[in-house]
Amino acid sequence: MDKIYSYSGQGKGIVKRCFKSSLATLMILILFICSAYAQTRKITGIVKDGKGETLPGVSVKLKGTANGTVTDAKCTYMISVPDNNATLVFSYIGFVTQEKATGSASVVDIVLAEQSTSLNDVVVVGYGTQKKVNLIGSVATISAKDIENRPVTNVSSALTGLSAGVSVMQSSGKPGADGATIRIRGLGTLNNNNALVVIDGIQGTLDAVNPDDIESISILKDAAAASIYGSLAANGVILVTTKKGSKNKTTVTYTGIASKTNPTNMPSFVSDYVRHMQLVNEGYQNLGQTPVYTAATIAQWQKADADPNGLNTIGVPNYIAYPNTNWAKTIFQNNILQDHNLSISGGNETTQFLLSAGYTGNPGTMQNTGSDKYQFRVNLQTKPTKFLTVGTQTFASLQTFGLANTSNAFNYLWQTTPGVYPYYNGKYGFPSAPEESSTANNIASYLTTTGGSDQESRINTTFFANIDLYKGLTLETKFNYQTRFEENNSYPIPFEKWDFSTNTLKQAATAPSQLSTYYDFNKNYLITLDAVLRYNTTIAKDHTIGALVGYDQYDYKYYYFDATKLGLIDPSISTLNSATTPTAATGDAYNYALRSFFGRLNYDYKSRYLLEAVFRYDGSSKFAPANRWGFFPAFAAGWRISEEPFMQNVNEYIGNLKLRASWGQTGNNVLNSNAALGNYDYLATYNPTAYSYNGAAVTGLVQTKFANQNLKWETTTTSNIGLDGTLFKGKMNFEIDAYRKYTTGILFTPTIPLTVGTATAATQNVAEVSNKGIEVTLGYRGQAGGLSYSVSGNFAYNFNRVEKYKGTLQEGYTTDASGNRVYSSNIGQVSSGGTTRVIQGHAINEYYLYPVYKGNGTYNNADGTVNKNGGPKDGMIRTPQDMAWLQSMMNAGYQFQPANGISKTKIYYGDLIYGDSNGDGIYGNSYDAQLTNKSSTPKYNAGLQFNVSYKGFDCFMIWAGSFGMYYYWNDRGYNNSIVQLGYAVNNLVANDHYYYNDANPSDPANNINGHYPRLKNTSDAQNNLASNFYLYNASYVKLKNVQLGYTLPKSLTQKWSLSKIRIYVAAENLFTITKYPGLDPEIGASAGYPTMRQYSVGLNAAF
Amino acid sequence: MMKKIFILILTVAIVTGCKKNLLDTSPYSSVPAANMWTNDNLTDLGVTGVYQALRLGENSGSDSGLELYMLDRFGFTGQTRNLESMLSGTITTGNGIYSSIWQNLYEGVQRSNDAIKNIPLKSPSDPAKKARYVAECKFLRAYFYLRLNQLWKGVPIYLEPFTADQAIKARSSETDVWNQVVADLTDAINEPSLPSIYAAGANNYGHVTKGAAYALRGKAYMYMQKWDLAAADFAMVKSAGYALFANYTTLFKAANEQCSEMIFSIQNVAVAGGGTTGYGSTTQWFCGTRSSFGSCWNDYLVSPNLVDLYQNLDGSAFNWDSVLPGYSGLTPAQREVFFLRNNLTDKEIAAATARGAQMSLYLPTGNEARILQAYTNRDPRLAANVITPYATYNGVFGSINATVTARWPYRGEAALGGDLRTDTQSYFYYLYRKFVYEGNAEIVNRSYGPTDFPLIRYADVLLMWAEALNEQDLTADAVAKVNEVRARAGVALLNSSTATMVAGQADLRERIRNERRVEFPNEGINYFDELRWKSWKDKVFYTGNGVKQVWGANVYTYSFQGDYIYTWPIPLVETQRNPNLKQNAGWTN
């Protein structure tokens, strides 16, 4: 996160270097004159950097004297020393100062390490840039280097693990829908927690920027940094700056990656059909029902399994006629992802340009889900007159999406059995066992039987004009238009399903007259106008003042329309005109707008005391005119302790020490994480509904949302205190931040009584949430011989709590008028939600679950009566003793909800029972559910990066982890014990479930230590109560990326008139360490399109 | 410098010249509340919105379990292929059926309240029309409260639109709710601009009529056991012009949905849009089979108890032993043999033997003919309502019409002579024929069928009328009403033979109940009847009853939880959100 500045373009560096070398020559001359009477012996040497490049202009001083020199254009120096005890001090801007005792050597060569914090480093901040050393807000920076050379298809997923306090999770690996969720400093609100993304000064989305075009990313975390974006910034701001052309040098760069992709994890179902049938039968038997699969069918498969390649009576190979399909393996595949980018940048004194083009071909890990993406960029700026700069940043992309119905494929992945053969001879398989459900799905058909096309286009263009009005006074204006539109056509491709065992057609292809075609067009656009007046001046040398005022407005609109028609003339012809009967035509639109005024004042005294004040005044279309405007101020102060005279002696050890403090407010006017909702919530609205009279369809109007005229801005107040600096002569850098975010007036839709009806409750400014946290970043760089290495780690802790909602939870017994003890709880009145709750004094969406019973296993009291605390230790009725205890409990009048009775269809061996939290003698009734102090939001996030380079070789690694989060995961077909005809059995359950044959206690099949409850056919009220049995610790650590690269020696590349060639191999998402039994804790609790593991080779070349 | 100033001015002009009303946005697809009811069109649309509440509970992508016809699964006449916790004795107050139906019915109340309050206040429509609309909405409000009271027996009464903060009322007594229902219906009846009946094809067909209000008020009186008042109201329904339709079988086809038997129906048309189910009905989707148009689901099934209840054509009770001697002496599993298809393969015989069928009684070529005897010469309503074994059904294979036959065991569909394919092919169930479309032309999509769903039809009125008369000991009058229904069905009339001889009030009471059971399957009536008659426990939870295959073998067995389940529990979350709502006795929160 500290590399951005040294990577601000190779060209620039060279310019700087040339300038420095001429300055150096001048200095040498002066020094020669001043120290004309130099004596004794001379020492020479050459100074290089860690990469072996030579450095001109390096200051070389004799320690303890004023004598010194600088390296010349050839990067060598010569200095006279008095004796063998001399020590030379080498210093150079951007590099760690190094001392070297000369001894008797006459040649002293030196390799200087790059300094992590350089005085000239510049960080992009809101509406401008700021010298890193003068920065007083909490800003994380990510340079191009951190995200380049990775086969990621989306910028967002490349940010994982790179900065403290920035949690990044990719919830799907589906090509085109693989953007990651980014959370900056926890959850500040109960609605939308997405950070604002600003690309080259304009609000945008990370999907709309090519990772290869990025020069730097700044993440604004505290109010001091973010308040300039006012109401947009409550969840933090991600500022993306794209590369620009450089003066006087034209560079052509090519980067290419090819990677082999495979899913990081796959669901695993029993694929041996015999075993599957036995397990499903077990579910029937456990309920006292007749097993559904007959012995004859099971025997048929056993026979076929013994001779898979044998032919059945009609000549079909057994493995096709009597299949054992592994559906997960069938639908997932390994593919090759490609990514190519070519850019040309250059320019002269007045005009600079960057042209880039990129192509990403991501076939995904499932058939027919691939996405191709083409991206283009033109960044151009020119200075036609002395005072005027005009230019553009223009981006365009085209992305196509695969048409496979992956949501169906995942929905139905567990709604099938191994007894269906996927595809053979151009035909899809149909269940071949006579008793198998005829609706057991053929998953392959969901991936391949949709025709059509789906493509998304984006255009994002900014035109800017900057005018120098007066000394230090500039006016910067921008106009931006960005649009995204999607054109989609789909139609079913008719197909047949056959029973291969008898070679009979079981499901005929749909006739063209019953096929329909669907067209959809949806589009959004955003128009932004932006003007900033900026003034910078320095008064009396020591007082630097920067001021800006600005105006900004944006106008967003989304609309769509689609149409479906039935009856195609032929399956291959799918236009609307060629179809016969209109069956649906729909469309809708929404819009919102924002108008803002803002300003900032910076002041510093001798670069030692720093002050900043910011305000933003925002008006939103989402509130009634009276509540529309919000004012968001921020103040920050910084003290560069290292600049104090008293620090001069310790700066070598503790350098660049800076203390920062800030306070400020930001706002939020996003009422719903679904952008289509919450744009007009201050108006009660009546929406259309469908009815008919006399056989004619008519529209009705019904109130679908209650209004709240008084809706107003949600405000987040953030205080931040930070300390940063360097240690060990700059080898180590550290940055520590502590913050408190407090959000008031949270826009939230509480749960309301059912009696009010089906309309959505009124949105209200109802809750308050606090987030407190600590963020630490530590970096170390060092070198040994030619080996240079660096480690950078970041760690963040965030504590989140709902401070105010509808009151405190009150539960307990009272005595009513007639003297009875009555238990009451106000949970329904003071909380919102179901298995996760929003309730005062707890984390946002904390799990609210039934506790599984926990006994001590003693069963009876000393007097022989049943001990209510003596039941099974893990809450599962496993042994006859457990059962006897349960029976005694029931005899004693205790109830065990929900099934409340002992029998195979109620509670039996292998069932869970629940605790009686409130002690009312009813185990597992609604009063027993409890808040768990656990939620799905990570408490800790951490990242670790390693860099090692030796000569031309470099190695790079990123680890990322999230900890302290839990998932409630109870998914049929994945980890719950319901089995059913036509439905898959997951290996998790198949391999570790309870089984007990109470008729034969010594049945070898008994498994009374199984983790999962006994199998049941179709439904299971007792074990599916939302309980902590299904609450899992989802903490994980991932090796996100590892790279090994080799840069060809200059001598070689220059021969080919190239300036740089680097080749590398890399792996992405190499492995995950977690206890979570589900697919992937990063994608969330349930199964979905897995993220990809990739093995890549890549090439970077610059001309 | 001049140039700079010029540019500055230009920029300022661009910035400030932008639209002044930038921040004044309004929704594209909806009407702000402030405008609602303020013109004639919005008044029409608002009233239509109240009617639409009748459709709440229709599925949104899959089987909701909430629609009226689906509730037959809890009654005597129906069953479902899955185990229902209400029937297995394990249902709890948190069950979604309680919360969803409560919420949907109260949504109807809210919409009615909105219209009843705001039409007089805001609408500029013609006064007669406004008065008619208010009367219609009062009918609808009465309907929603009637449904609530049938199930919960005393619910909070709200007569004005209310917000979440105001939803704190305690329950009114069951009687008070009935009184409120009667009051609203009386208002509707007293409204001069409400027509008695709409002719078929009238533009307003589907709106409430005075006849409907009488019918519903009569029903409310039945619950209040005010038999005389009920009978008087039913007489008014007849005076309004409602009458039986001649043909029971075609009565449930779209062509006859506006016949004079249909007093009040949920209006359906086969049009997409407005949600998954479009503007149409879902009966075909969840009561059809894989052989039905668009591959439907046989979620809801006919109980063998109902099939057995259908009398012989001569009005005598059906008896298996008289068709298949010795039938009742066999175990249900053994009886499967009678239902097997002809020419079983060795494998099929082995499998049937393994299942316990008494294969010694199997007739390899005469088995189908033998079982068909059980379903011939029966009350014609059996064939109209149920697809019985070896009956045919006009289905679809691929996309073409195909006549399929319900055979056991299932072998395969085909364009010609194929088997009817269910999605429960390892079981042999009785399937619904009523409200299941045939061929590929009756509907365009399984999700939305065109046929109106009757909420009250004249046969219902006649049989309630008979019941009201019988309870007043007017037996002969009551028999006449029952016979109207029987005559239309084509089954022997009461008192026409020994078997049909009515033996007094109690006998007639049971005969009327049975008449209702055989007349209304799949119409969402039977479950409510059994609750009202307090016969649910005896008729549904008798020992050994359950979800049964045609030969009576249980797939699931029912278990009675306790008498308290006659009254539905207040939804758990509602007792938590409004502590003034006290839970019904017996239910554990």
PDB file of N, CA, C and O in Angstrom, chain A residues 357-382:
ATOM      1  N   ALA A 357      -6.397  -1.410 -24.865  1.00  0.00           N
ATOM      2  CA  ALA A 357      -7.440  -2.343 -25.273  1.00  0.00           C
ATOM      3  C   ALA A 357      -7.204  -3.637 -24.522  1.00  0.00           C
ATOM      4  O   ALA A 357      -6.056  -4.046 -24.318  1.00  0.00           O
ATOM      5  N   GLY A 358      -8.263  -4.233 -24.076  1.00  0.00           N
ATOM      6  CA  GLY A 358      -8.123  -5.473 -23.323  1.00  0.00           C
ATOM      7  C   GLY A 358      -9.159  -6.480 -23.754  1.00  0.00           C
ATOM      8  O   GLY A 358     -10.255  -6.129 -24.185  1.00  0.00           O
ATOM      9  N   TYR A 359      -8.783  -7.738 -23.642  1.00  0.00           N
ATOM     10  CA  TYR A 359      -9.732  -8.807 -23.903  1.00  0.00           C
ATOM     11  C   TYR A 359      -9.602  -9.837 -22.801  1.00  0.00           C
ATOM     12  O   TYR A 359      -8.497 -10.239 -22.444  1.00  0.00           O
ATOM     13  N   THR A 360     -10.724 -10.232 -22.244  1.00  0.00           N
ATOM     14  CA  THR A 360     -10.727 -11.311 -21.267  1.00  0.00           C
ATOM     15  C   THR A 360     -11.707 -12.359 -21.750  1.00  0.00           C
ATOM     16  O   THR A 360     -12.863 -12.055 -22.013  1.00  0.00           O
ATOM     17  N   GLY A 361     -11.225 -13.556 -21.891  1.00  0.00           N
ATOM     18  CA  GLY A 361     -12.113 -14.665 -22.244  1.00  0.00           C
ATOM     19  C   GLY A 361     -12.166 -15.611 -21.064  1.00  0.00           C
ATOM     20  O   GLY A 361     -11.185 -16.274 -20.749  1.00  0.00           O
ATOM     21  N   ASN A 362     -13.300 -15.611 -20.359  1.00  0.00           N
ATOM     22  CA  ASN A 362     -13.424 -16.445 -19.170  1.00  0.00           C
ATOM     23  C   ASN A 362     -14.512 -17.474 -19.408  1.00  0.00           C
ATOM     24  O   ASN A 362     -15.688 -17.162 -19.355  1.00  0.00           O
ATOM     25  N   PRO A 363     -14.128 -18.703 -19.714  1.00  0.00           N
ATOM     26  CA  PRO A 363     -15.150 -19.707 -20.021  1.00  0.00           C
ATOM     27  C   PRO A 363     -15.870 -20.224 -18.788  1.00  0.00           C
ATOM     28  O   PRO A 363     -16.821 -20.986 -18.909  1.00  0.00           O
ATOM     29  N   GLY A 364     -15.441 -19.805 -17.597  1.00  0.00           N
ATOM     30  CA  GLY A 364     -16.109 -20.274 -16.392  1.00  0.00           C
ATOM     31  C   GLY A 364     -15.772 -21.713 -16.090  1.00  0.00           C
ATOM     32  O   GLY A 364     -14.956 -22.337 -16.777  1.00  0.00           O
ATOM     33  N   THR A 365     -16.398 -22.233 -15.075  1.00  0.00           N
ATOM     34  CA  THR A 365     -16.140 -23.624 -14.725  1.00  0.00           C
ATOM     35  C   THR A 365     -17.372 -24.483 -14.956  1.00  0.00           C
ATOM     36  O   THR A 365     -17.426 -25.613 -14.542  1.00  0.00           O
ATOM     37  N   MET A 366     -18.372 -23.906 -15.602  1.00  0.00           N
ATOM     38  CA  MET A 366     -19.544 -24.692 -15.983  1.00  0.00           C
ATOM     39  C   MET A 366     -19.823 -24.414 -17.448  1.00  0.00           C
ATOM     40  O   MET A 366     -19.643 -23.293 -17.918  1.00  0.00           O
ATOM     41  N   GLN A 367     -20.321 -25.427 -18.093  1.00  0.00           N
ATOM     42  CA  GLN A 367     -20.588 -25.334 -19.517  1.00  0.00           C
ATOM     43  C   GLN A 367     -21.542 -24.177 -19.819  1.00  0.00           C
ATOM     44  O   GLN A 367     -22.517 -23.957 -19.092  1.00  0.00           O
ATOM     45  N   ASN A 368     -21.242 -23.463 -20.877  1.00  0.00           N
ATOM     46  CA  ASN A 368     -22.172 -22.448 -21.373  1.00  0.00           C
ATOM     47  C   ASN A 368     -22.393 -21.286 -20.399  1.00  0.00           C
ATOM     48  O   ASN A 368     -23.434 -20.653 -20.403  1.00  0.00           O
ATOM     49  N   THR A 369     -21.407 -21.045 -19.534  1.00  0.00           N
ATOM     50  CA  THR A 369     -21.548 -19.921 -18.609  1.00  0.00           C
ATOM     51  C   THR A 369     -20.472 -18.876 -18.859  1.00  0.00           C
ATOM     52  O   THR A 369     -20.332 -17.934 -18.096  1.00  0.00           O
ATOM     53  N   GLY A 370     -19.695 -19.052 -19.906  1.00  0.00           N
ATOM     54  CA  GLY A 370     -18.538 -18.199 -20.129  1.00  0.00           C
ATOM     55  C   GLY A 370     -18.891 -16.769 -20.475  1.00  0.00           C
ATOM     56  O   GLY A 370     -20.008 -16.445 -20.843  1.00  0.00           O
ATOM     57  N   SER A 371     -17.896 -15.924 -20.312  1.00  0.00           N
ATOM     58  CA  SER A 371     -18.091 -14.517 -20.585  1.00  0.00           C
ATOM     59  C   SER A 371     -16.867 -13.981 -21.301  1.00  0.00           C
ATOM     60  O   SER A 371     -15.737 -14.277 -20.915  1.00  0.00           O
ATOM     61  N   ASP A 372     -17.104 -13.252 -22.350  1.00  0.00           N
ATOM     62  CA  ASP A 372     -16.003 -12.565 -23.046  1.00  0.00           C
ATOM     63  C   ASP A 372     -16.152 -11.087 -22.791  1.00  0.00           C
ATOM     64  O   ASP A 372     -17.255 -10.545 -22.872  1.00  0.00           O
ATOM     65  N   LYS A 373     -15.027 -10.445 -22.530  1.00  0.00           N
ATOM     66  CA  LYS A 373     -15.120  -9.022 -22.241  1.00  0.00           C
ATOM     67  C   LYS A 373     -14.073  -8.271 -23.057  1.00  0.00           C
ATOM     68  O   LYS A 373     -12.913  -8.675 -23.100  1.00  0.00           O
ATOM     69  N   TYR A 374     -14.506  -7.212 -23.697  1.00  0.00           N
ATOM     70  CA  TYR A 374     -13.613  -6.360 -24.486  1.00  0.00           C
ATOM     71  C   TYR A 374     -13.643  -4.986 -23.856  1.00  0.00           C
ATOM     72  O   TYR A 374     -14.722  -4.456 -23.589  1.00  0.00           O
ATOM     73  N   GLN A 375     -12.479  -4.422 -23.615  1.00  0.00           N
ATOM     74  CA  GLN A 375     -12.444  -3.129 -22.939  1.00  0.00           C
ATOM     75  C   GLN A 375     -11.506  -2.174 -23.678  1.00  0.00           C
ATOM     76  O   GLN A 375     -10.440  -2.585 -24.137  1.00  0.00           O
ATOM     77  N   PHE A 376     -11.921  -0.950 -23.759  1.00  0.00           N
ATOM     78  CA  PHE A 376     -11.121   0.057 -24.469  1.00  0.00           C
ATOM     79  C   PHE A 376     -11.051   1.311 -23.626  1.00  0.00           C
ATOM     80  O   PHE A 376     -12.011   1.647 -22.934  1.00  0.00           O
ATOM     81  N   ARG A 377      -9.936   1.994 -23.714  1.00  0.00           N
ATOM     82  CA  ARG A 377      -9.816   3.249 -22.988  1.00  0.00           C
ATOM     83  C   ARG A 377      -8.993   4.247 -23.776  1.00  0.00           C
ATOM     84  O   ARG A 377      -8.006   3.880 -24.417  1.00  0.00           O
ATOM     85  N   VAL A 378      -9.425   5.488 -23.701  1.00  0.00           N
ATOM     86  CA  VAL A 378      -8.630   6.595 -24.224  1.00  0.00           C
ATOM     87  C   VAL A 378      -8.534   7.617 -23.112  1.00  0.00           C
ATOM     88  O   VAL A 378      -9.553   8.125 -22.651  1.00  0.00           O
ATOM     89  N   ASN A 379      -7.340   7.881 -22.651  1.00  0.00           N
ATOM     90  CA  ASN A 379      -7.127   8.987 -21.726  1.00  0.00           C
ATOM     91  C   ASN A 379      -6.259  10.004 -22.472  1.00  0.00           C
ATOM     92  O   ASN A 379      -5.173   9.666 -22.924  1.00  0.00           O
ATOM     93  N   LEU A 380      -6.771  11.192 -22.600  1.00  0.00           N
ATOM     94  CA  LEU A 380      -6.079  12.163 -23.439  1.00  0.00           C
ATOM     95  C   LEU A 380      -6.167  13.506 -22.767  1.00  0.00           C
ATOM     96  O   LEU A 380      -7.228  13.874 -22.242  1.00  0.00           O
ATOM     97  N   GLN A 381      -5.057  14.207 -22.728  1.00  0.00           N
ATOM     98  CA  GLN A 381      -5.191  15.585 -22.286  1.00  0.00           C
ATOM     99  C   GLN A 381      -4.229  16.473 -23.052  1.00  0.00           C
ATOM    100  O   GLN A 381      -3.149  16.051 -23.454  1.00  0.00           O
ATOM    101  N   THR A 382      -4.674  17.692 -23.275  1.00  0.00           N
ATOM    102  CA  THR A 382      -3.843  18.597 -24.049  1.00  0.00           C
ATOM    103  C   THR A 382      -3.997  20.001 -23.506  1.00  0.00           C
ATOM    104  O   THR A 382      -5.002  20.334 -22.868  1.00  0.00           O
TER     105      THR A 382
END
